[in-house]
XYZ file of C-alpha atoms in Angstrom:
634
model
C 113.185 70.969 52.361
C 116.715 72.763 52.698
C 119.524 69.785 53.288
C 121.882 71.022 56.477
C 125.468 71.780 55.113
C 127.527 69.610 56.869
C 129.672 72.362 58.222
C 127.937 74.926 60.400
C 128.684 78.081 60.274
C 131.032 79.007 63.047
C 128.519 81.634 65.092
C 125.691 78.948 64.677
C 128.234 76.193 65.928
C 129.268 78.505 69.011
C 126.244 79.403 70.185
C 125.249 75.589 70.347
C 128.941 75.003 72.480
C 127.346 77.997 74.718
C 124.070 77.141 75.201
C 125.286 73.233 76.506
C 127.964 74.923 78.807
C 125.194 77.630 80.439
C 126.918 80.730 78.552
C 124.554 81.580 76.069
C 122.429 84.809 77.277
C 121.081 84.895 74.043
C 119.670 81.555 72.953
C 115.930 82.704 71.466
C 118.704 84.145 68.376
C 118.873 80.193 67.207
C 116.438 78.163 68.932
C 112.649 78.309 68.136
C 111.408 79.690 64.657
C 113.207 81.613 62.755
C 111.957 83.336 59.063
C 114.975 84.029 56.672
C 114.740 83.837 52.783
C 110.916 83.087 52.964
C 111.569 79.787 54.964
C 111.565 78.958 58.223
C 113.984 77.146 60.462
C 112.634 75.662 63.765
C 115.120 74.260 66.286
C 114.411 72.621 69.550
C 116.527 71.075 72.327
C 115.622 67.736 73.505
C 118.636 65.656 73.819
C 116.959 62.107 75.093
C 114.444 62.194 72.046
C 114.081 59.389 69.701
C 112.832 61.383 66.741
C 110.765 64.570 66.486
C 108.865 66.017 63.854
C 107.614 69.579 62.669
C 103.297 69.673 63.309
C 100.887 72.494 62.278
C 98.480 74.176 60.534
C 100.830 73.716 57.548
C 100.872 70.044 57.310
C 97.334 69.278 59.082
C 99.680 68.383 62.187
C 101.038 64.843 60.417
C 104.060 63.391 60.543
C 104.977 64.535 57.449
C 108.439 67.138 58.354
C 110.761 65.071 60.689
C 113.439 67.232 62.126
C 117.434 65.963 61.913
C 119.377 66.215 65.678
C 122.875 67.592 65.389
C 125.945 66.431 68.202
C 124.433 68.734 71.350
C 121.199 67.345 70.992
C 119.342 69.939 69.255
C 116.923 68.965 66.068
C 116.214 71.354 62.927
C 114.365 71.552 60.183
C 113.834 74.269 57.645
C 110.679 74.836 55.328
C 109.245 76.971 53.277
C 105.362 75.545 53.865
C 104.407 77.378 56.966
C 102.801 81.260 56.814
C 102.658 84.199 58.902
C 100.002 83.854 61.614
C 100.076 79.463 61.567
C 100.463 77.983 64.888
C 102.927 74.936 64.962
C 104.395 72.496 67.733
C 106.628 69.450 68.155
C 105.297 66.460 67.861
C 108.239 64.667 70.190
C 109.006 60.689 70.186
C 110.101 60.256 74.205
C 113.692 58.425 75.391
C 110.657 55.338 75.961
C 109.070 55.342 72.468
C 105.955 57.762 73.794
C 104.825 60.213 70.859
C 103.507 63.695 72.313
C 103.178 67.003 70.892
C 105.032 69.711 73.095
C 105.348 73.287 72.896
C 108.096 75.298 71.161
C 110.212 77.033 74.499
C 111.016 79.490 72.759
C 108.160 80.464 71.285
C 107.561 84.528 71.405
C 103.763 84.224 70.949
C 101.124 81.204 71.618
C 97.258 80.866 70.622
C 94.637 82.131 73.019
C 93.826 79.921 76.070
C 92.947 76.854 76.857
C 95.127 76.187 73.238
C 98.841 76.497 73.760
C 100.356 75.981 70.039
C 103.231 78.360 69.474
C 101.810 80.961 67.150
C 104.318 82.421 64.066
C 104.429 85.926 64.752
C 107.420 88.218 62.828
C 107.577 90.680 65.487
C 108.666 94.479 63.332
C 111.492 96.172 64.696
C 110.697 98.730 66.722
C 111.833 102.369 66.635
C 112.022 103.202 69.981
C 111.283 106.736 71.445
C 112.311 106.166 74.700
C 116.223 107.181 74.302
C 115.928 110.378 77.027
C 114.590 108.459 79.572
C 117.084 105.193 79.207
C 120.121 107.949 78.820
C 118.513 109.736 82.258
C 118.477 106.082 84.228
C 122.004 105.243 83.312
C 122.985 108.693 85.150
C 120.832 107.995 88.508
C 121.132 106.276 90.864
C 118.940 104.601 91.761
C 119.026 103.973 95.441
C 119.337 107.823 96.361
C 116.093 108.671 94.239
C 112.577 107.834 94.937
C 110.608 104.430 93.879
C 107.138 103.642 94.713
C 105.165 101.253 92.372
C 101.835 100.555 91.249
C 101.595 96.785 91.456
C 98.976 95.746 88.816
C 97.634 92.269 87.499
C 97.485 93.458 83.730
C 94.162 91.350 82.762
C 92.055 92.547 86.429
C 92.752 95.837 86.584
C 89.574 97.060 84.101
C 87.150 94.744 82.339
C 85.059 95.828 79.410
C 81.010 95.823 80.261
C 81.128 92.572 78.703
C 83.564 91.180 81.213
C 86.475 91.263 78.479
C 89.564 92.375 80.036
C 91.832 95.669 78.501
C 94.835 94.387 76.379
C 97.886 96.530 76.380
C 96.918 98.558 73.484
C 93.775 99.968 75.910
C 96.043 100.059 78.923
C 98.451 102.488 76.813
C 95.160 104.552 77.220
C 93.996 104.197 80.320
C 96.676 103.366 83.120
C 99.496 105.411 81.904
C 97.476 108.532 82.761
C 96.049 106.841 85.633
C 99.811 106.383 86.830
C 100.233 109.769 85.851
C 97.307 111.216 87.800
C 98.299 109.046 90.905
C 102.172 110.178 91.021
C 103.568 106.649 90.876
C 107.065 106.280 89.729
C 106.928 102.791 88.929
C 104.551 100.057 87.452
C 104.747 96.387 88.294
C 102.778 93.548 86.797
C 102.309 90.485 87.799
C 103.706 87.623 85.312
C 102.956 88.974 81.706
C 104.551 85.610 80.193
C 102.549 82.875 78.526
C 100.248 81.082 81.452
C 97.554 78.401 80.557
C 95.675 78.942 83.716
C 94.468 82.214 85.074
C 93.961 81.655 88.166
C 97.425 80.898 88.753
C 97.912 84.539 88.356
C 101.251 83.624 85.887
C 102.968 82.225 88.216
C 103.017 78.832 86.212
C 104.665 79.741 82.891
C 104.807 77.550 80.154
C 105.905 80.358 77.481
C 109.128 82.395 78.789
C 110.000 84.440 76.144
C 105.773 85.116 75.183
C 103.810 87.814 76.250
C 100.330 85.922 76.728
C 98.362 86.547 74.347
C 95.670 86.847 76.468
C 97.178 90.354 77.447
C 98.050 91.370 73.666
C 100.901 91.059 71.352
C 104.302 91.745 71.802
C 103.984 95.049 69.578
C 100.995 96.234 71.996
C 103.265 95.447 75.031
C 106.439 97.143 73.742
C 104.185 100.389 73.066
C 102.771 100.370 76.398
C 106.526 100.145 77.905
C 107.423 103.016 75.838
C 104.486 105.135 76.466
C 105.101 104.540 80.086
C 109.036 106.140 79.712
C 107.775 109.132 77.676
C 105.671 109.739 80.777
C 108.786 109.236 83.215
C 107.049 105.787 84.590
C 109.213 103.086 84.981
C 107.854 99.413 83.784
C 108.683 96.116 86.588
C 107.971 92.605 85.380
C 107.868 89.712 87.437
C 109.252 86.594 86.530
C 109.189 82.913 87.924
C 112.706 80.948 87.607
C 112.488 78.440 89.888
C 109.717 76.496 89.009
C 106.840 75.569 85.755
C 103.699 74.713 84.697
C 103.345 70.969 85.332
C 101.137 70.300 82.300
C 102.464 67.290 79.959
C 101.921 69.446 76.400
C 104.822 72.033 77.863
C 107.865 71.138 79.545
C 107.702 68.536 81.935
C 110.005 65.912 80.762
C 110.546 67.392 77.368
C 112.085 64.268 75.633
C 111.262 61.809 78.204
C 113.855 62.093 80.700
C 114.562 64.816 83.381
C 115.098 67.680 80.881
C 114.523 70.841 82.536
C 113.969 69.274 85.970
C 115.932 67.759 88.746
C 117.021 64.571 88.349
C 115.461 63.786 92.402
C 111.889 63.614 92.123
C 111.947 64.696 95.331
C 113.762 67.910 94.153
C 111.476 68.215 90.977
C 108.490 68.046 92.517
C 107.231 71.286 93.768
C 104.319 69.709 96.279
C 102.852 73.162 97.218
C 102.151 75.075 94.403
C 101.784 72.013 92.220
C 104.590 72.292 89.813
C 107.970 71.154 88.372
C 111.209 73.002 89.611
C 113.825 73.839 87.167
C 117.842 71.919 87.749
C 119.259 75.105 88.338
C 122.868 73.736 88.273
C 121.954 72.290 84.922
C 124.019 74.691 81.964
C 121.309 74.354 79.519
C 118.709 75.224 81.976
C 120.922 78.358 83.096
C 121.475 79.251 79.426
C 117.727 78.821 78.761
C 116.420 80.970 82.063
C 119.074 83.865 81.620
C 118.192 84.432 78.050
C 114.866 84.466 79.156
C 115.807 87.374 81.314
C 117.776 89.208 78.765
C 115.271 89.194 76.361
C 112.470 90.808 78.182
C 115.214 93.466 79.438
C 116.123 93.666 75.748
C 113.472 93.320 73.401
C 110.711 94.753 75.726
C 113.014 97.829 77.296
C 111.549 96.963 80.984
C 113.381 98.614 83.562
C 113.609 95.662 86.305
C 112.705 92.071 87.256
C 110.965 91.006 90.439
C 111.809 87.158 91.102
C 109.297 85.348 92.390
C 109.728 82.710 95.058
C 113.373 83.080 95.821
C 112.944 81.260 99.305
C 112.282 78.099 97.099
C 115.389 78.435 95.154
C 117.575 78.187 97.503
C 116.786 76.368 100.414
C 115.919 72.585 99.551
C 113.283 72.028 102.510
C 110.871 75.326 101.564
C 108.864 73.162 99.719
C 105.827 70.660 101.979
C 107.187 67.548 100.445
C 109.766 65.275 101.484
C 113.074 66.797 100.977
C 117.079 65.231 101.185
C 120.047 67.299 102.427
C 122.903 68.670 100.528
C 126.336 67.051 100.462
C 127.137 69.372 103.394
C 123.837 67.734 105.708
C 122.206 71.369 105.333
C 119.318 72.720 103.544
C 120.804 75.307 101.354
C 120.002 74.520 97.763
C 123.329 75.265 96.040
C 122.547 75.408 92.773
C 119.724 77.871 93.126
C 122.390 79.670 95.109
C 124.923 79.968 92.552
C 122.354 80.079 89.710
C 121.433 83.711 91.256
C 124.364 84.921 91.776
C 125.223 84.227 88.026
C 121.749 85.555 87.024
C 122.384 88.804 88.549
C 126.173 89.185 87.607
C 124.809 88.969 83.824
C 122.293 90.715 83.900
C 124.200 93.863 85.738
C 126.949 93.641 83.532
C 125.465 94.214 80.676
C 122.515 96.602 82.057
C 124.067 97.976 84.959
C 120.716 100.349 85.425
C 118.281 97.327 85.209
C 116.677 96.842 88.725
C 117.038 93.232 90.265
C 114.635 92.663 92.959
C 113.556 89.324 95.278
C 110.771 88.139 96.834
C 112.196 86.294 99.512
C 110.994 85.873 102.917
C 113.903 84.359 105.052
C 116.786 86.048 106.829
C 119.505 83.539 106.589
C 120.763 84.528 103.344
C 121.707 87.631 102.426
C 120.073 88.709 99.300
C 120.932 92.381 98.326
C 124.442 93.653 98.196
C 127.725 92.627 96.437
C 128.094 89.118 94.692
C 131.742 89.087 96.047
C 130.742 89.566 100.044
C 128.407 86.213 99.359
C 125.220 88.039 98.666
C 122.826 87.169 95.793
C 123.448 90.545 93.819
C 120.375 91.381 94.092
C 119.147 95.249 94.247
C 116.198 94.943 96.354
C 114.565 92.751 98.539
C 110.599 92.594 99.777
C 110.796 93.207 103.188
C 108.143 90.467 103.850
C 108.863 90.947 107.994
C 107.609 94.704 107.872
C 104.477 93.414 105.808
C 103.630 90.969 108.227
C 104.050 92.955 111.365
C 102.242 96.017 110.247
C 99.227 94.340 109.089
C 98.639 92.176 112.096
C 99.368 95.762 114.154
C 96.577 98.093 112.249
C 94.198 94.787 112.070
C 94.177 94.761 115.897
C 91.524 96.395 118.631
C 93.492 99.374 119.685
C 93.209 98.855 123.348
C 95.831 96.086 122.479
C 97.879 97.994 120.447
C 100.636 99.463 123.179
C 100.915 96.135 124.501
C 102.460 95.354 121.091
C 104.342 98.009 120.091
C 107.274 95.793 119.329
C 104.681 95.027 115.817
C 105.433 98.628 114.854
C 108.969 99.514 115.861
C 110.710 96.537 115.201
C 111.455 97.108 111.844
C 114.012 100.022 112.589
C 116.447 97.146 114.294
C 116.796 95.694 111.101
C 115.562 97.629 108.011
C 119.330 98.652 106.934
C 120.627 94.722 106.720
C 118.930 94.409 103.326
C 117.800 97.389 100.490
C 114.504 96.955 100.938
C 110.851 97.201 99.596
C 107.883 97.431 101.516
C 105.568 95.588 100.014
C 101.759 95.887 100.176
C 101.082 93.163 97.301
C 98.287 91.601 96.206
C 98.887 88.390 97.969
C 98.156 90.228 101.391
C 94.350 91.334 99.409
C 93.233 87.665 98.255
C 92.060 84.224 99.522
C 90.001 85.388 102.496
C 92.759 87.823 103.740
C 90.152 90.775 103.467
C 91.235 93.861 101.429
C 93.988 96.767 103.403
C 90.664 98.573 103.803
C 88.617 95.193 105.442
C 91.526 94.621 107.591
C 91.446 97.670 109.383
C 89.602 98.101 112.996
C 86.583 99.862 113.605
C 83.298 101.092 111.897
C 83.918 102.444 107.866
C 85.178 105.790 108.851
C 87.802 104.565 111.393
C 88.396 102.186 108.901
C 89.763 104.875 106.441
C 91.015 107.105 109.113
C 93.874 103.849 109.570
C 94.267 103.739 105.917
C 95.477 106.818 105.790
C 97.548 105.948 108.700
C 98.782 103.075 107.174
C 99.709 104.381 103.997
C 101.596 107.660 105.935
C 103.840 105.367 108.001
C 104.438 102.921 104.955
C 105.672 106.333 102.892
C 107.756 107.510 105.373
C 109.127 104.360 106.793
C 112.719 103.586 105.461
C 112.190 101.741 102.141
C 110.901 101.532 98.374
C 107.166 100.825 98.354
C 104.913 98.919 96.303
C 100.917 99.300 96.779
C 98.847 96.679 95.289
C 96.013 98.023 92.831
C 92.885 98.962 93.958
C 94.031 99.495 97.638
C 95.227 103.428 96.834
C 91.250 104.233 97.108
C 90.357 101.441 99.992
C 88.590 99.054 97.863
C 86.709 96.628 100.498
C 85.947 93.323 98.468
C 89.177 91.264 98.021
C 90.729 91.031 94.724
C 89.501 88.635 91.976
C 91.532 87.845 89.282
C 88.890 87.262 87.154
C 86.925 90.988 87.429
C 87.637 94.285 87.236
C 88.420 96.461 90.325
C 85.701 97.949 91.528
C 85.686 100.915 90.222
C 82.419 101.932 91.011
C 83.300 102.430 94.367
C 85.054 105.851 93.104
C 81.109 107.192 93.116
C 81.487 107.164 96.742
C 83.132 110.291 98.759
C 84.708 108.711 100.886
C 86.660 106.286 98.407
C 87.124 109.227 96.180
C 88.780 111.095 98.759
C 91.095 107.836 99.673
C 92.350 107.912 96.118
C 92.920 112.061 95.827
C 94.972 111.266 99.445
C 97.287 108.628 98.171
C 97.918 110.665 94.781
C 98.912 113.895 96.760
C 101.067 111.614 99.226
C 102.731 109.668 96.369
C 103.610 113.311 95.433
C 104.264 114.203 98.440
C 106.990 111.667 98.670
C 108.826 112.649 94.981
C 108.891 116.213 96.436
C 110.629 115.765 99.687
C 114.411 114.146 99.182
C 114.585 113.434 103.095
C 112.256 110.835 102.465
C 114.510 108.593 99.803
C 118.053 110.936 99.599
C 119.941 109.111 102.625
C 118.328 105.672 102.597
C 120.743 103.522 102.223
C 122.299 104.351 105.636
C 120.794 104.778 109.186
C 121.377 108.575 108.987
C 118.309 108.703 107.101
C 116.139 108.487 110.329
C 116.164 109.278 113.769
C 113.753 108.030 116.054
C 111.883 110.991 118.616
C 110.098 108.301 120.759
C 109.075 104.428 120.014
C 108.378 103.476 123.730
C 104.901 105.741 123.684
C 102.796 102.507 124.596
C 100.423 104.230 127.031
C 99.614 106.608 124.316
C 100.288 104.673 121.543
C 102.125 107.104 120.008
C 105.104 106.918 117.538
C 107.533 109.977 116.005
C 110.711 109.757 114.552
C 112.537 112.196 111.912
C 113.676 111.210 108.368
C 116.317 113.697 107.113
C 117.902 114.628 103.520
C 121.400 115.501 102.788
C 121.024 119.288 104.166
C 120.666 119.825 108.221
C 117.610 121.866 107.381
C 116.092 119.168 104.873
C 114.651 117.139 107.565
C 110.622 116.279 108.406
C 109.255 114.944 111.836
C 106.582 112.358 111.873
C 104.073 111.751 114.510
C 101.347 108.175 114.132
C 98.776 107.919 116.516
C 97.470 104.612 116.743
C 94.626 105.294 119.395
C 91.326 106.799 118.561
C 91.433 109.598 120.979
C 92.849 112.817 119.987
C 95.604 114.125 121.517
C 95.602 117.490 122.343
C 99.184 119.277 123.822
C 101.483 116.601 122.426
C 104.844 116.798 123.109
C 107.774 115.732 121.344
C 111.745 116.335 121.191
C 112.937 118.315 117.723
C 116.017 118.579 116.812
C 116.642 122.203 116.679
C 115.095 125.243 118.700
C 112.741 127.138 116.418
C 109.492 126.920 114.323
C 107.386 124.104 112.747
C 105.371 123.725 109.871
C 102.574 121.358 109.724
C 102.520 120.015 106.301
C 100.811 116.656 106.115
C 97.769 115.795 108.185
C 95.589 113.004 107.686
C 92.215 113.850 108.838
C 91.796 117.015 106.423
C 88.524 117.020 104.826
C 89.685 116.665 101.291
C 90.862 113.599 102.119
C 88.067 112.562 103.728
C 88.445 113.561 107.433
C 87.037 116.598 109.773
C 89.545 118.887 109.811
C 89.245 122.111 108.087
C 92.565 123.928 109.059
C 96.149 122.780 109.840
C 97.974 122.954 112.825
C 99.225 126.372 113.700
C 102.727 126.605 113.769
C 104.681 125.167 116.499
C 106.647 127.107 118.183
C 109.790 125.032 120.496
C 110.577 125.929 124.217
C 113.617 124.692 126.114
C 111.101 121.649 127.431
C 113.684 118.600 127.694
C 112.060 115.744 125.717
C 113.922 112.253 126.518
C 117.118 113.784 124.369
C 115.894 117.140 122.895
C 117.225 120.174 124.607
C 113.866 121.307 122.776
C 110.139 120.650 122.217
C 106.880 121.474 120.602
C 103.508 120.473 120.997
C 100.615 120.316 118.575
C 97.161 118.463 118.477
C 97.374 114.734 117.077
C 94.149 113.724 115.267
C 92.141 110.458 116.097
C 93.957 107.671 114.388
C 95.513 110.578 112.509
C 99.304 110.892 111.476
C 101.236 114.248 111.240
C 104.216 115.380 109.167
C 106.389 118.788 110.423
C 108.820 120.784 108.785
C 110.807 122.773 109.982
C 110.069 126.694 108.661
C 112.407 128.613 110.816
C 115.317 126.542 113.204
C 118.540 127.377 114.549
C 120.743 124.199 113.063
C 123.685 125.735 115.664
C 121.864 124.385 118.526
C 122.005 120.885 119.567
C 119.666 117.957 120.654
């Protein structure tokens, strides 16, 4: 065993002085295992320890390497006994005298499930081949261009005949061309980080700088990510800050005292989803989560982070157990507050093109938008209103449907107060929610008729969008996170026409700029008529940067076709037809298009000028405009 020189060198010493005042973004560079000289040097922080010791494969997990703490409360040992591929842990005496053997934190790779031993794995460094498409993102942005993901659960997507899920080294194979093929832009997944539990989907972590090994290895992973830029798809992970995996082997109470937690049970105890929540005022813990951050942004070249569960981060009453008031009396947790707000600054300082998004489902805070006007700094929000609306409106008996309206419209009164995503996730498709497809009204082909609805409104609406997987062909049985999708289902027509609809609509929203260019501002839409309730009828126009760049879109919600419908346009002239819903290659009746519309001087509400056209049975329209006078006015 080495002896520790007793002076440090000075990077070693300063990244210890940063780590205890929450300014190290890079802790994983001295904490864990590290392999230098054919010996390895493990350090761990647990500042309330009495002793802890070095276990593994190595030493038949005995007492036999004790570890030496240093002033900031961090013990390290180095040895040359352990080998590539040996899993190790700490075997930790508590602040009480208890002896138990806790994971490494900052472990990079664990041992298959239900085991959790850190795992040593020298991780090659990669050549990356990615350079053109990280050079292109630092030139866009982001907000004026379009982004709609494919949210996937990495280990459900396909299963083997077997049952055996695809690790990331099959998924290079299979969904990149699938994402290809379907014209997404983006890819989301679910928590990739190390999980002991799969039904909790990841969203109790116990490993947060470990791809779980259940998915791959980190080399598998980082190939994936880069097969996915050479094929212009951008890679999303999410990622759970504000609370862990309550299991005693992990980090609960690391050296016996409140560690990574709050000091309040009250505030440590996450009641509803069963957990521990981190002290997000707490430097260490700050140091620890951000590096976590940085190092999936870094060593993994991902292109954005979706944080899960921001609602409980910052408000102190979220949670369904008791709850006690901040120094103000009010419910605003401040150090999940500030915490963010940090988070974000670091994160877009050093990778200003990195996407920062929130799931967060209150409106009191604002959460997108400049850290200096009070916001969060966040990029994006889930726009968890629109969700909720929506699918209560298309679940409903039409003949109820105009009475509310409100369900469908009342997202353009406030869809410019946040930059948005519209989500359709996978926690709308599980626990006896019914799949999209189940929720609509109406026999099977009705059923996909308001699909395609569904998904034509959600593309043209005002906002990123996220589709869960499976839903893009109208899968009926609710997700399992345990099988496959059902992928047989593609053997039927009418599911195989679902998915060729959504992949010539997800194109059909790259092509047309008026759909994405002005979105960050309310000239980006213009509504023809939202108070069509005896009809149940709703158009409105999303427009581009050019007066002619502009397409009108007409949802009928009813299913009774409507034959002569009139609406306002903007400009005397002629009209294209260029999207309609129930054509027979996507599984409708309809053999031809619309003829073009031609406009009369018909006064529409505003409009100086109208057209009418035939609206399809639960049917949506898109028109463009293929010859207009731009002089004329409304």
């Amino acid at each position: 065993m080495k002896e520790k020189s007793d002076v440090e060198e000075k990077p070693l010493l300063e990244a210890k002085q940063n780590f205890l005042s929450g300014e190290n973004f890079y802790a994983q560079h001295f904490l864990g295992a590290h392999l230098k000289n054919d010996q390895y040097t493990f350090r761990v922080w647990a500042p309330n320890a009495q002793m802890v010791f070095l276990v593994g494969d190595f030493n038949d997990w005995n007492d036999s390497i004790p570890m030496e703490k240093d002033a900031y409360g961090i013990w390290e040992v180095t040895t040359a006994l352990p080998s590539e591929g040996d899993l190790y842990k700490f075997k930790v005496r508590q602040a009480n005298g208890r002896e138990i053997m806790k994971i490494d934190p900052f472990a990079i790779f664990f041992e298959k499930r239900p085991g959790d031993a850190a795992v040593l794995h020298t991780v090659p460094e990669k050549k990356w081949k990615d350079g053109l498409w990280r050079g292109r993102n630092k030139r866009v942005n982001h907000f004026k261009r379009p982004m709609n993901i494919y949210e996937v659960h990495a280990s459900s997507w396909k299963h083997h005949e077997d049952g055996q899920p695809y690790n990331f080294a099959e998924l290079t194979e299979e969904l990149v061309p699938y994402l290809v093929e379907m014209n997404y832009t983006h890819v989301e997944f679910m928590p990739l980080m190390e999980h002991p539990l799969g039904m909790s989907w990841g969203y109790q972590l116990i490993g947060y700088f470990a791809l779980s090994s259940y998915y791959g290895t980190p080399e598998e992973f980082q190939n994936f990510v880069e097969a996915c830029h050479l094929n212009n798809i951008g890679v999303l992970v999410d990622w759970v800050p504000g609370h862990f995996c309550i299991n005693d082997d992990t980090l609960p109470y690391y050296d016996g005292t409140p560690q990574f937690e709050y000091q309040d049970p009250d505030r440590a105890n996450n009641v509803r989803w069963g957990s521990i929540n981190f002290d997000l005022g707490k430097s260490e813990v700050q140091s620890f989560l951000i590096s976590s951050a940085m190092f999936w942004i870094e060593f993994y070249h991902i292109d954005g982070i979706r944080v899960d569960a921001v609602s409980s981060m910052i408000y102190r009453d979220y949670d369904d157990g008791p709850w006690t008031p901040n120094h103000e009396g009010g419910n605003q947790n401040f150090e999940g507050y500030y915490f963010l707000q940090k988070l974000n600054a670091v994160i877009k300082l050093a990778h200003p093109n990195v996407l920062m998004m929130a799931e967060e489902s209150s409106s009191d805070t604002q959460i997108t938008g400049l850290i200096e006007t009070g916001a969060l700094g966040f990029d994006y929000k889930w726009n968890m209103g629109w969700m909720n609306d929506i699918l209560r409106f298309y679940e409903m008996d039409p003949l109820y449907r105009g009475d509310n309206f409100n369900l469908l419209t009342f997202s353009f009164m406030y869809m410019m107060d946040e930059n948005f995503i519209l989500p359709l996730s996978h926690d709308e498709v599980v626990h006896g929610k019914k799949s999209l497809m189940h929720k609509m009204w109406g026999d099977r082909y009705k059923q996909f008729a308001q699909l395609r609805n569904l998904f034509t409104y959600f593309m043209t609406h005002p906002g990123k969008k996220l589709l869960f997987m499976g839903s893009e062909w109208g899968q009926f049985l609710e997700w399992k996170y345990d099988e496959g999708l059902e992928w047989v289902d593609l053997k039927d027509s009418l599911n195989h026409s679902m998915q060729f609809f959504t992949s010539q609509l997800n194109q059909f929203y790259k092509d047309n700029p008026a759909l994405w260019e002005l979105e960050e501002s309310y000239d980006t839409i213009e509504i023809i008529d939202a108070d069509n309730t005896n009809e149940t009828v709703l158009s409105f126009i999303r427009k581009g940067k050019r007066k002619k760049d502009f397409l009108i879109v007409i949802l009928n919600m009813t299913p009774v076709e409507r034959q002569g419908f009139r609406i306002g346009v903007p400009y005397a002239g002629s009209y294209e037809e260029v999207w309609n819903t129930e054509m027979l290659e996507f599984g409708g009746t309809w053999t031809e298009h619309n003829p073009v519309a031609e406009s009369d001087e018909y006064h529409f509400k505003d409009y100086q000028s109208s057209i009418t056209t035939t609206v399809p049975a639960l049917g949506a329209l898109i028109l463009k405009p293929l010859k207009v006078n731009t002089r004329t006015k409304k």
